[in-house]
Short mmCIF file of C-alpha atoms in Angstrom, two decimals:
data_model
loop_
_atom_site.label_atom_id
_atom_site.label_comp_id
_atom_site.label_asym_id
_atom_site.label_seq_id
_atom_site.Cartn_x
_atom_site.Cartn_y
_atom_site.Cartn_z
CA UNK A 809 103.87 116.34 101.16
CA UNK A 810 104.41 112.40 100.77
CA UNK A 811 104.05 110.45 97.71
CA UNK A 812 100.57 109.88 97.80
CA UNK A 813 99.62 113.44 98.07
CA UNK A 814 101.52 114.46 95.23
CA UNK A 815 99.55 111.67 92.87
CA UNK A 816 96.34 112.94 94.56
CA UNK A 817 97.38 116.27 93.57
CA UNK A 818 98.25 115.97 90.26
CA UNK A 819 95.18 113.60 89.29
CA UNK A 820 92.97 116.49 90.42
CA UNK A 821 94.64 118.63 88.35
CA UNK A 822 94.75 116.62 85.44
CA UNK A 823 90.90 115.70 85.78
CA UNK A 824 90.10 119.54 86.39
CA UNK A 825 92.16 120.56 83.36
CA UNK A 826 90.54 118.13 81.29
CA UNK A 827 87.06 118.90 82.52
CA UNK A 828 87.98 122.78 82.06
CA UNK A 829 89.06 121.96 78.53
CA UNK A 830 85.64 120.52 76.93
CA UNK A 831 83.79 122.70 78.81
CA UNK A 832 85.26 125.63 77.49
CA UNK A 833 85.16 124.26 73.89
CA UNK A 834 81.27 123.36 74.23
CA UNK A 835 80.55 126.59 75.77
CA UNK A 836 81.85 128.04 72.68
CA UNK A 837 80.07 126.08 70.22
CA UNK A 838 76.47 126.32 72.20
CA UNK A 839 76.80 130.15 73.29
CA UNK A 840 72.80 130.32 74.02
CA UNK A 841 73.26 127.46 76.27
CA UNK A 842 76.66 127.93 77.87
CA UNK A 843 75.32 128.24 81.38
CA UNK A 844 72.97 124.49 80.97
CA UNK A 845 76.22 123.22 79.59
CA UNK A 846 78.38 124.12 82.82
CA UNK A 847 75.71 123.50 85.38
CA UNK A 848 75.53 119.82 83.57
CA UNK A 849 79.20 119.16 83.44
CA UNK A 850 80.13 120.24 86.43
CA UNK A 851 77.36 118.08 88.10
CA UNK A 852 78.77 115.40 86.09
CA UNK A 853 82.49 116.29 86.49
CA UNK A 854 81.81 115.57 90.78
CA UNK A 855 79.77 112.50 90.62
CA UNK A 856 82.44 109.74 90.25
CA UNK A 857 85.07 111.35 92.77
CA UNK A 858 81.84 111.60 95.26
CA UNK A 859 81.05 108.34 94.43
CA UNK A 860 84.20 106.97 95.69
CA UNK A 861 84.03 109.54 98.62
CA UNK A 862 80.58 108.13 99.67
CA UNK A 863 80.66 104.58 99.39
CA UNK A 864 81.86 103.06 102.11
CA UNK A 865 79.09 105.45 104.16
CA UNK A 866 76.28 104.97 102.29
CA UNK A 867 76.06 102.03 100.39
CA UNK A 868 73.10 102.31 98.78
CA UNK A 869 71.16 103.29 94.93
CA UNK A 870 72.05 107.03 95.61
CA UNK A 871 75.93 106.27 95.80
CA UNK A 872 75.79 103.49 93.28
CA UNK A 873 73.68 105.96 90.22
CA UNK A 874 76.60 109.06 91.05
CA UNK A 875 79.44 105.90 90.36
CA UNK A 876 77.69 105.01 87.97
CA UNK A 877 76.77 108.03 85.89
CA UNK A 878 80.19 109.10 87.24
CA UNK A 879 82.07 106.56 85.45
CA UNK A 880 80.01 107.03 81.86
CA UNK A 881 81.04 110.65 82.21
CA UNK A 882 84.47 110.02 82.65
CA UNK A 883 84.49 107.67 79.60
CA UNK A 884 82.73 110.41 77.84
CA UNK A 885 85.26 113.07 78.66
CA UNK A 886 88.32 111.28 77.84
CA UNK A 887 86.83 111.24 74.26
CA UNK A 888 85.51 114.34 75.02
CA UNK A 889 89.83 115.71 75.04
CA UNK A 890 90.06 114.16 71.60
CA UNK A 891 87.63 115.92 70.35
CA UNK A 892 88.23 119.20 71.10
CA UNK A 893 91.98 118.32 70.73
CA UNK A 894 90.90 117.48 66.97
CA UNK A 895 89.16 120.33 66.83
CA UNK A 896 92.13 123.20 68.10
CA UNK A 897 94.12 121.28 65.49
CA UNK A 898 91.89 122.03 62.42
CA UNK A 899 91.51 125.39 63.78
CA UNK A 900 95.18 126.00 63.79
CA UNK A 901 95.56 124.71 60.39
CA UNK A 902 93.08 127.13 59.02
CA UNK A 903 94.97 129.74 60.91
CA UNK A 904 98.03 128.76 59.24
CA UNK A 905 96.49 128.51 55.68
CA UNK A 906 94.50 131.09 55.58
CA UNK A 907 96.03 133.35 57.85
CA UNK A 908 93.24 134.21 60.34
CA UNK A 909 91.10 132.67 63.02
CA UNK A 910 88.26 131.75 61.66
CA UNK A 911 85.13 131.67 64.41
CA UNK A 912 81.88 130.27 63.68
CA UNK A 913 79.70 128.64 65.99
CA UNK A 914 77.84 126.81 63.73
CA UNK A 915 80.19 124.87 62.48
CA UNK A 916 81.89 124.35 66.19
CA UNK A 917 78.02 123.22 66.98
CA UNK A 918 77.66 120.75 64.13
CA UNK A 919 81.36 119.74 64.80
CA UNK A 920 80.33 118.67 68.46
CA UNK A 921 77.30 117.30 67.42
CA UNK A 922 78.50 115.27 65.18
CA UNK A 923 81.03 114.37 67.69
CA UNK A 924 78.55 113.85 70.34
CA UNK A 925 76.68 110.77 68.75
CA UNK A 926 79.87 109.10 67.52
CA UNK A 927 80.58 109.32 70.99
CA UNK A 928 77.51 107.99 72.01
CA UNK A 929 77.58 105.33 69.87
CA UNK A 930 80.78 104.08 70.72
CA UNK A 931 80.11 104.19 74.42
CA UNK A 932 77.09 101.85 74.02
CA UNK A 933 78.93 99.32 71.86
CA UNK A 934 82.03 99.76 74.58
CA UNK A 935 79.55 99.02 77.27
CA UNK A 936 77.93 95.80 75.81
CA UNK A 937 81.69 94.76 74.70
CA UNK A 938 82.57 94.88 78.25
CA UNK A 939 79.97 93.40 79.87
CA UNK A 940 79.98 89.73 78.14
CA UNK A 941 82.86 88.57 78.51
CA UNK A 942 85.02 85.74 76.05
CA UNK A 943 87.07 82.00 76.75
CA UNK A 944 90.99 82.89 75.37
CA UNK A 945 92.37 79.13 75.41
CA UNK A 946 95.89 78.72 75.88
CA UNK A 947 97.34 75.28 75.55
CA UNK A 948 100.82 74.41 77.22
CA UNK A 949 102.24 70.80 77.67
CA UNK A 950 105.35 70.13 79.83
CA UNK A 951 106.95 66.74 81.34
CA UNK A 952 106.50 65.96 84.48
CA UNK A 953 108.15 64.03 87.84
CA UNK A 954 104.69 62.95 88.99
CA UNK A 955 103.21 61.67 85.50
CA UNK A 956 103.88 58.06 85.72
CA UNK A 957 105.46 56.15 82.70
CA UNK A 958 102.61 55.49 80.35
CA UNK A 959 100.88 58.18 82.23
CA UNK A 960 98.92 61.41 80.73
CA UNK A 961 97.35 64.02 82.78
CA UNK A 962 95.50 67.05 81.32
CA UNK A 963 94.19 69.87 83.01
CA UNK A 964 92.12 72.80 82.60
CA UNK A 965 92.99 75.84 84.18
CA UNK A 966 90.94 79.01 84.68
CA UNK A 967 92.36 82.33 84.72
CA UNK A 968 90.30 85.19 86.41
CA UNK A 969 92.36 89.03 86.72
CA UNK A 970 91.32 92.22 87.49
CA UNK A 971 87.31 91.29 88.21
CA UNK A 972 87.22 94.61 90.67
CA UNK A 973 84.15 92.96 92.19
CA UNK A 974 81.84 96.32 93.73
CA UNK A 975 79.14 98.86 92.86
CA UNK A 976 79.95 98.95 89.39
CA UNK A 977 80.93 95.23 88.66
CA UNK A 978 78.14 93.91 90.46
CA UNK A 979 75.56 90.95 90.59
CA UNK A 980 74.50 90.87 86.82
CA UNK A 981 78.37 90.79 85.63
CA UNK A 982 79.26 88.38 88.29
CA UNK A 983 76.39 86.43 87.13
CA UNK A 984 77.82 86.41 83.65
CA UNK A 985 81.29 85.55 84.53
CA UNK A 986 80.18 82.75 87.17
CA UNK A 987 78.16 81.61 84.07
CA UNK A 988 80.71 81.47 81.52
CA UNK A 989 83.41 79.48 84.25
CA UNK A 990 80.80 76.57 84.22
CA UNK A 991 80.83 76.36 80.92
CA UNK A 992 84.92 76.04 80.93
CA UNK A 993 84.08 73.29 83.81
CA UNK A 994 87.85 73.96 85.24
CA UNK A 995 90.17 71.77 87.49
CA UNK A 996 91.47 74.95 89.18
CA UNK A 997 90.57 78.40 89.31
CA UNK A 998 93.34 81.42 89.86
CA UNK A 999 92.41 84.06 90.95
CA UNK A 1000 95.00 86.93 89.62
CA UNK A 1001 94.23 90.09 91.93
CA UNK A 1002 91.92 92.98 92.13
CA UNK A 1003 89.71 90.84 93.28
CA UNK A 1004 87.43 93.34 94.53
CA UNK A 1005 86.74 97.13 94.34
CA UNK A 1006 84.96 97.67 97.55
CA UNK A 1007 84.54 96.79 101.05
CA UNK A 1008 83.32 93.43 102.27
CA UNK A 1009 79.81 95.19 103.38
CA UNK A 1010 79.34 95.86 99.44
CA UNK A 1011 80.41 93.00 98.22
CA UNK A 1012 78.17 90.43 100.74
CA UNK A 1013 75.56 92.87 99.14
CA UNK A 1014 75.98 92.12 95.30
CA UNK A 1015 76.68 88.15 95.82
CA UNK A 1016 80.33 87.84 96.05
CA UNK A 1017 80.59 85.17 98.58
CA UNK A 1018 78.40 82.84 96.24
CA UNK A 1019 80.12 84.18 92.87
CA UNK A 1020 83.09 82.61 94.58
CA UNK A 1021 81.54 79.32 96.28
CA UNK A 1022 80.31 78.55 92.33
CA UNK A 1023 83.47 79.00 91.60
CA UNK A 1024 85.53 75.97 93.68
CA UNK A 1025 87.10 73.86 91.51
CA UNK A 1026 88.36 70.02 92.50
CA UNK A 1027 92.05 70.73 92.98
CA UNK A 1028 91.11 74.68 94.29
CA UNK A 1029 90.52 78.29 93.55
CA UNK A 1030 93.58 80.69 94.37
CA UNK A 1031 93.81 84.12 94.65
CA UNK A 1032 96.92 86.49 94.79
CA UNK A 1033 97.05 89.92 95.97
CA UNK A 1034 96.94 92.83 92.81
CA UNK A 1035 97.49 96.80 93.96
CA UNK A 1036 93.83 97.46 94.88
CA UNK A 1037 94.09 94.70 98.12
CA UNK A 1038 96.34 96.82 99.40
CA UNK A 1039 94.57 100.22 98.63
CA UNK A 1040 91.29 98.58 100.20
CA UNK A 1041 93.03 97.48 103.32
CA UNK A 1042 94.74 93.92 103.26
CA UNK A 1043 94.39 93.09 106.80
CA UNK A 1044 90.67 93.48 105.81
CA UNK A 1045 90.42 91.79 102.68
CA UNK A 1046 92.62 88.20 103.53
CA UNK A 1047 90.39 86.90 106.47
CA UNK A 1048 87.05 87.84 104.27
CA UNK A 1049 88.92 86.08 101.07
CA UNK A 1050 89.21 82.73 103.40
CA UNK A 1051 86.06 82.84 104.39
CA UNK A 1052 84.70 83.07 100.49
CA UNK A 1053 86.60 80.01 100.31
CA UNK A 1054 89.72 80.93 98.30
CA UNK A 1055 93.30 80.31 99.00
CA UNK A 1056 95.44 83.01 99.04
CA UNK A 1057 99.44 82.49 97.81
CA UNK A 1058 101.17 85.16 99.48
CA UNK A 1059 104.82 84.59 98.07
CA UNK A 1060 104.74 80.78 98.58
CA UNK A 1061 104.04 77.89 96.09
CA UNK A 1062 102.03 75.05 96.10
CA UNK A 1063 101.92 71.25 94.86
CA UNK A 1064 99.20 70.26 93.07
CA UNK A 1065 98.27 67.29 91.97
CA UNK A 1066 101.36 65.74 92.64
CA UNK A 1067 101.70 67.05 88.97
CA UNK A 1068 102.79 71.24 88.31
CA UNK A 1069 103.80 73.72 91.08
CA UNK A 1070 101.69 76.91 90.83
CA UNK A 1071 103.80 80.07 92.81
CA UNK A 1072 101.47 83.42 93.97
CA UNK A 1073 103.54 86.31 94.33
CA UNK A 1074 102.78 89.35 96.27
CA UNK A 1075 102.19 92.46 93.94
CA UNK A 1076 105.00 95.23 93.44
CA UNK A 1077 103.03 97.48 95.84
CA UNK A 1078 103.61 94.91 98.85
CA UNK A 1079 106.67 96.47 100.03
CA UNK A 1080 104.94 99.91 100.36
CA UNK A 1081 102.64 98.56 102.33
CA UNK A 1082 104.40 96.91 104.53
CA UNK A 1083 104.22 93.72 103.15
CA UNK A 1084 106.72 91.09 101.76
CA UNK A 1085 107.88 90.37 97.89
CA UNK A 1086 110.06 87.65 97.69
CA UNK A 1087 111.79 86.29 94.61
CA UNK A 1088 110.43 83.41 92.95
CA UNK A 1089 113.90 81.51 93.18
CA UNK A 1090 113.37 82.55 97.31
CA UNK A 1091 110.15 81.01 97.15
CA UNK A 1092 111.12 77.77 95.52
CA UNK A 1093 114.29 77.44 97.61
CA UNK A 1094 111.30 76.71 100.74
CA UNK A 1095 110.45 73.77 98.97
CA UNK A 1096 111.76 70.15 99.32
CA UNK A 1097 114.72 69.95 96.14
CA UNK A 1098 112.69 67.04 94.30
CA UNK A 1099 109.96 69.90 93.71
CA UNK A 1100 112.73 71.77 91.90
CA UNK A 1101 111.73 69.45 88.59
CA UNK A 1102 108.17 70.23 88.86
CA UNK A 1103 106.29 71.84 85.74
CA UNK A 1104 106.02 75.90 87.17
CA UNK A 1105 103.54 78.53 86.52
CA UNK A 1106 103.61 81.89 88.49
CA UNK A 1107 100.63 84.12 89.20
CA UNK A 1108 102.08 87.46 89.22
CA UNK A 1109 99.71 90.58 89.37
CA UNK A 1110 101.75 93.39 87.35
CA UNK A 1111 103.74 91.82 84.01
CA UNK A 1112 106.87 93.91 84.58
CA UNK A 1113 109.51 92.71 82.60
CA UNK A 1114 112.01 92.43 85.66
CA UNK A 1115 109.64 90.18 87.05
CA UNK A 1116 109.34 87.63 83.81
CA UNK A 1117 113.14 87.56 83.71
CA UNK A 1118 112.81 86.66 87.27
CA UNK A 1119 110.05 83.64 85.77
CA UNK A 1120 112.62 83.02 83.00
CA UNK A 1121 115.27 82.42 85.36
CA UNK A 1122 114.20 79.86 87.34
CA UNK A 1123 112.38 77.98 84.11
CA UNK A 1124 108.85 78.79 84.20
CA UNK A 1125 106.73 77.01 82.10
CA UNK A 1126 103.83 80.28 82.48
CA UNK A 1127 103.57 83.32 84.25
CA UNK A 1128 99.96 84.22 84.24
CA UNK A 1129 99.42 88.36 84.91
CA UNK A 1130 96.69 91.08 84.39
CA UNK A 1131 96.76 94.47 85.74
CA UNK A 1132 96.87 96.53 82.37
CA UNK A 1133 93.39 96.08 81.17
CA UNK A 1134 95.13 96.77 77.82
CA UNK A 1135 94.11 100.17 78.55
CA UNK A 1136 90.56 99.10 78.62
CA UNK A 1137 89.81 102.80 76.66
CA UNK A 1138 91.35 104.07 73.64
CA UNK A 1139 93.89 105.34 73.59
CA UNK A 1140 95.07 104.13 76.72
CA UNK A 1141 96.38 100.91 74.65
CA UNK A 1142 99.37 102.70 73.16
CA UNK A 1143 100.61 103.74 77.13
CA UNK A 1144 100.57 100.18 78.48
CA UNK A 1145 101.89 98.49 75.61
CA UNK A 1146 104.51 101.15 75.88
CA UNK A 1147 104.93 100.34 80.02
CA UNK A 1148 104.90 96.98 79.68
CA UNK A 1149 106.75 94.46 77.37
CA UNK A 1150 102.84 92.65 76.93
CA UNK A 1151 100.02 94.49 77.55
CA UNK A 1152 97.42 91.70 76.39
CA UNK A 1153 97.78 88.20 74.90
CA UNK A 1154 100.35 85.81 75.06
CA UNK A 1155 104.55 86.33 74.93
CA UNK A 1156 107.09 83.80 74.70
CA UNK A 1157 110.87 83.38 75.85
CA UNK A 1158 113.17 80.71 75.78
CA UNK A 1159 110.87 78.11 77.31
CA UNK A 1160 108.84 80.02 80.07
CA UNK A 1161 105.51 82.08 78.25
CA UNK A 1162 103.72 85.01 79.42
CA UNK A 1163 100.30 85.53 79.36
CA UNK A 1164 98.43 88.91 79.98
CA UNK A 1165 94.81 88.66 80.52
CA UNK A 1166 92.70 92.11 79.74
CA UNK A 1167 90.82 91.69 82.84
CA UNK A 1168 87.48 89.66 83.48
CA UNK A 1169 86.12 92.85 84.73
CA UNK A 1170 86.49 96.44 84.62
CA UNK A 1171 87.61 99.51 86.26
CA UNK A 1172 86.25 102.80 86.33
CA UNK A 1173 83.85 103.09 83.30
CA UNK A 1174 82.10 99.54 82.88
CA UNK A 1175 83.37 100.12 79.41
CA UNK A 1176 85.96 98.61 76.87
CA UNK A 1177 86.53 99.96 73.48
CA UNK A 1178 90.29 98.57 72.42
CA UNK A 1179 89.99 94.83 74.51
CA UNK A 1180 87.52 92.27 75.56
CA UNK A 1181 86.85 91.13 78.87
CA UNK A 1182 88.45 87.88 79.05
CA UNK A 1183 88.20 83.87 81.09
CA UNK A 1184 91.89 82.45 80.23
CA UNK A 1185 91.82 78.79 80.08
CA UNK A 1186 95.24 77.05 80.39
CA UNK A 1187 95.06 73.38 78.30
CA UNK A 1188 97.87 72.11 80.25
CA UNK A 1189 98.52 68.56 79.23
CA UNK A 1190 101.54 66.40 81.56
CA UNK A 1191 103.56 63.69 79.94
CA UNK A 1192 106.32 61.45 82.21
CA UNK A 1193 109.86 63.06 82.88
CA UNK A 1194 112.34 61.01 80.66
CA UNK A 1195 115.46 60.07 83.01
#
C-alpha cells in the first residue's frame, strides 16, 4: 500500500467516523424519526465524495447540485462533531456530579435543535462571507538599480491564491473577483496556485478563459503551480494556462520593468510528481550578476518556514504565499497557524516580509467562517540605488 492509499484510507475513515458519530447522537435525540434521520444523512454523507467521483464524466447540473449540497453537508458536519462533542461532555459531567447517566430525549432534542439553527445561521453568514470577497493593501518600498536618479516608480501589484476555479467556484464568483481586480486597476497580476479545481472541459464551461483575459495587466499576469496542478494533471493544466494567456514561473525569475525581479517557485509537491524545486539562490544564480541588486519578491505556493528562510537568505524584499485558507472553517484556524509560522496576514524578518493571503476562493464548502476571501494589493513604490 503506497502513500497515497494510506491518506485515502484514513480520510475515509475519518469522514465515516465522523458521519457515524452525529448520526448516532441525532438518532438518539429524534428516536421516532431515527430511520428519516439515517436515510437523510447517509444520502448526504455520499454526495460530495460522488461528486468528485462523477465530475470529470458528467459535467453537468446533476454532478454540480451532489458537490454542491455535498460540500454544505460537510460544513454542516464538521460543526455537527462539535456539537455532539459538547454534548458527551455535559453528559459526562452530569455523570460525574451526580453520579448517574442521565437520558432524556427531550432535552438531547431541544439540545440539537437549538444546535441545528445556530448552525444554520452560521452557515449562511459563512457562505455570504465567502462569496464577496475584500482588497488587503500591502505597501512595500525598496531602492532600486533601474530607478534612475531623480526617478520614482510605483506599482500596484495584485495578488490572487487559492481561487480553485470549478463547479463550486464558478461563473458568479469569478464574476465577483474579475470585478473587484478592475477596481484595484493593477500593473501585474500573480497568480499564486490552485488555480483551478477541475478539468479544462469545466472550466471553458463556467468562463475561465475570459475571467483570465480580463485579467491581463500591462507588465503581465503570472501564475505558479500550488498542490492541486499537480493532483489535476500538470502536463494538462500548463499548455491550457498559456493558452488563457498567463505566464507560468516554473522555478525561474523574471525582470520586470527593468525595475523588481519577481521569482515563481514550483510547490513542495513538485518533486513527488516528478517535477523540479529548485532553490531560490539556484534560481537567481541563472541570472546575469547585475540582476543580483534587483528589488525581489517570490511567489511561493505553501509558506513553510524552511522556505522563507530560504527568501530571507538571499534578501527578499516579499514572499507572497497562500495555501492555508487560514483554515477557511473553524476550528481549522488553530491547526494551520499551528503548521505554519503565518497562516494569514502579513510577517516580517530582518528585511524580507511574508505575506499569506486566505485565498480569493474556496475549497470544499463555498464557505468561510474564521477568514475572508481576499485580492492582495502590493503598493510597491521604487526609489534610485544610492552608490
Amino acid at each position: 500500500m503506497n502513500i497515497f492509499q494510506i491518506f485515502l484510507l484514513s480520510v475515509l475513515l475519518l469522514y465515516g467516523g465522523a458521519n457515524f458519530y452525529v448520526l448516532h447522537h441525532l438518532r438518539q435525540a429524534f428516536p421516532r424519526r431515527k430511520n428519516v434521520f439515517a436515510l437523510f444523512w447517509i444520502l448526504g454523507a455520499l454526495a460530495y465524495p460522488l461528486g468528485r467521483i462523477l465530475r470529470s464524466f458528467f459535467p453537468g447540473s446533476l454532478v454540480f447540485f451532489l458537490l454542491f449540497w455535498g460540500a454544505l453537508f460537510l460544513a454542516g458536519l464538521i460543526y455537527g462533531v462539535f456539537w455532539a462533542f459538547l454534548w458527551d461532555l455535559l453528559s459526562l459531567s452530569k455523570r460525574i456530579f451526580r453520579g448517574r447517566r442521565e437520558k432524556n430525549p427531550r432535552k438531547a432534542r431541544a439540545f440539537w435543535i437549538l444546535a441545528g439553527s445556530v448552525t444554520a445561521l452560521l452557515l449562511l453568514w459563512g457562505y455570504r462571507n465567502a462569496a464577496f470577497p475584500r482588497i488587503a493593501t500591502l505597501s512595500l518600498e525598496a531602492p532600486s538599480p533601474g530607478i534612475g536618479i531623480g526617478e520614482e516608480r510605483n506599482y500596484r501589484i495584485a495578488f490572487l491564491s487559492d481561487i480553485h476555479a470549478g463547479k463550486i467556484v464558478a461563473k458568479k464568483r469569478l464574476n465577483t473577483i474579475r470585478e473587484l481586480l478592475y477596481t484595484a486597476s493593477p500593473d501585474m497580476v500573480i497568480l499564486g496556485g490552485d488555480i483551478l479545481e477541475n478539468a479544462p472541459r469545466i472550466a471553458d464551461a463556467i468562463g475561465f478563459p475570459q475571467t483570465m483575459e480580463s485579467m491581463k495587466a500591462p507588465l503581465g499576469l503570472y501564475g505558479i503551480t500550488g498542490n492541486h496542478e499537480y493532483y489535476a494533471g500538470l502536463d494538462i493544466l500548463l499548455p491550457y494556462f498559456e493558452k488563457c494567456g498567463i505566464t507560468m514561473l516554473r522555478d525561474e525569475a523574471v525582470l520586470v520593468d527593468n525595475a523588481f525581479l519577481l521569482l515563481g517557485r514550483n510547490d513542495r509537491r513538485a518533486a513527488q510528481f516528478g517535477d523540479t524545486r529548485k532553490n531560490p539562490e539556484e534560481i537567481l544564480s541563472a541570472l546575469p550578476e547585475e540582476y543580483r541588486n534587483y528589488p525581489l519578491i517570490i511567489a511561493n505556493h505553501t509558506p513553510t518556514r524552511e522556505d522563507f528562510l530560504q527568501a530571507l537568505e538571499c534578501d527578499a524584499l516579499l514572499q507572497l504565499s497562500g495555501h492555508t485558507h487560514h483554515g477557511q472553517l473553524f476550528p481549522f484556524n488553530f491547526i494551520t497557524a499551528s503548521l505554519f509560522q503565518k497562516s494569514w496576514g502579513l510577517f516580517t524578518e530582518g528585511n524580507t516580509s511574508l505575506y499569506v493571503s486566505s485565498g480569493a476562493g474556496t475549497w470544499g464548502p463555498p464557505i468561510r467562517t474564521n477568514s475572508v476571501s481576499e485580492i492582495v494589493l502590493i503598493r510597491l513604490r521604487l526609489y534610485p540605488q544610492e552608490f
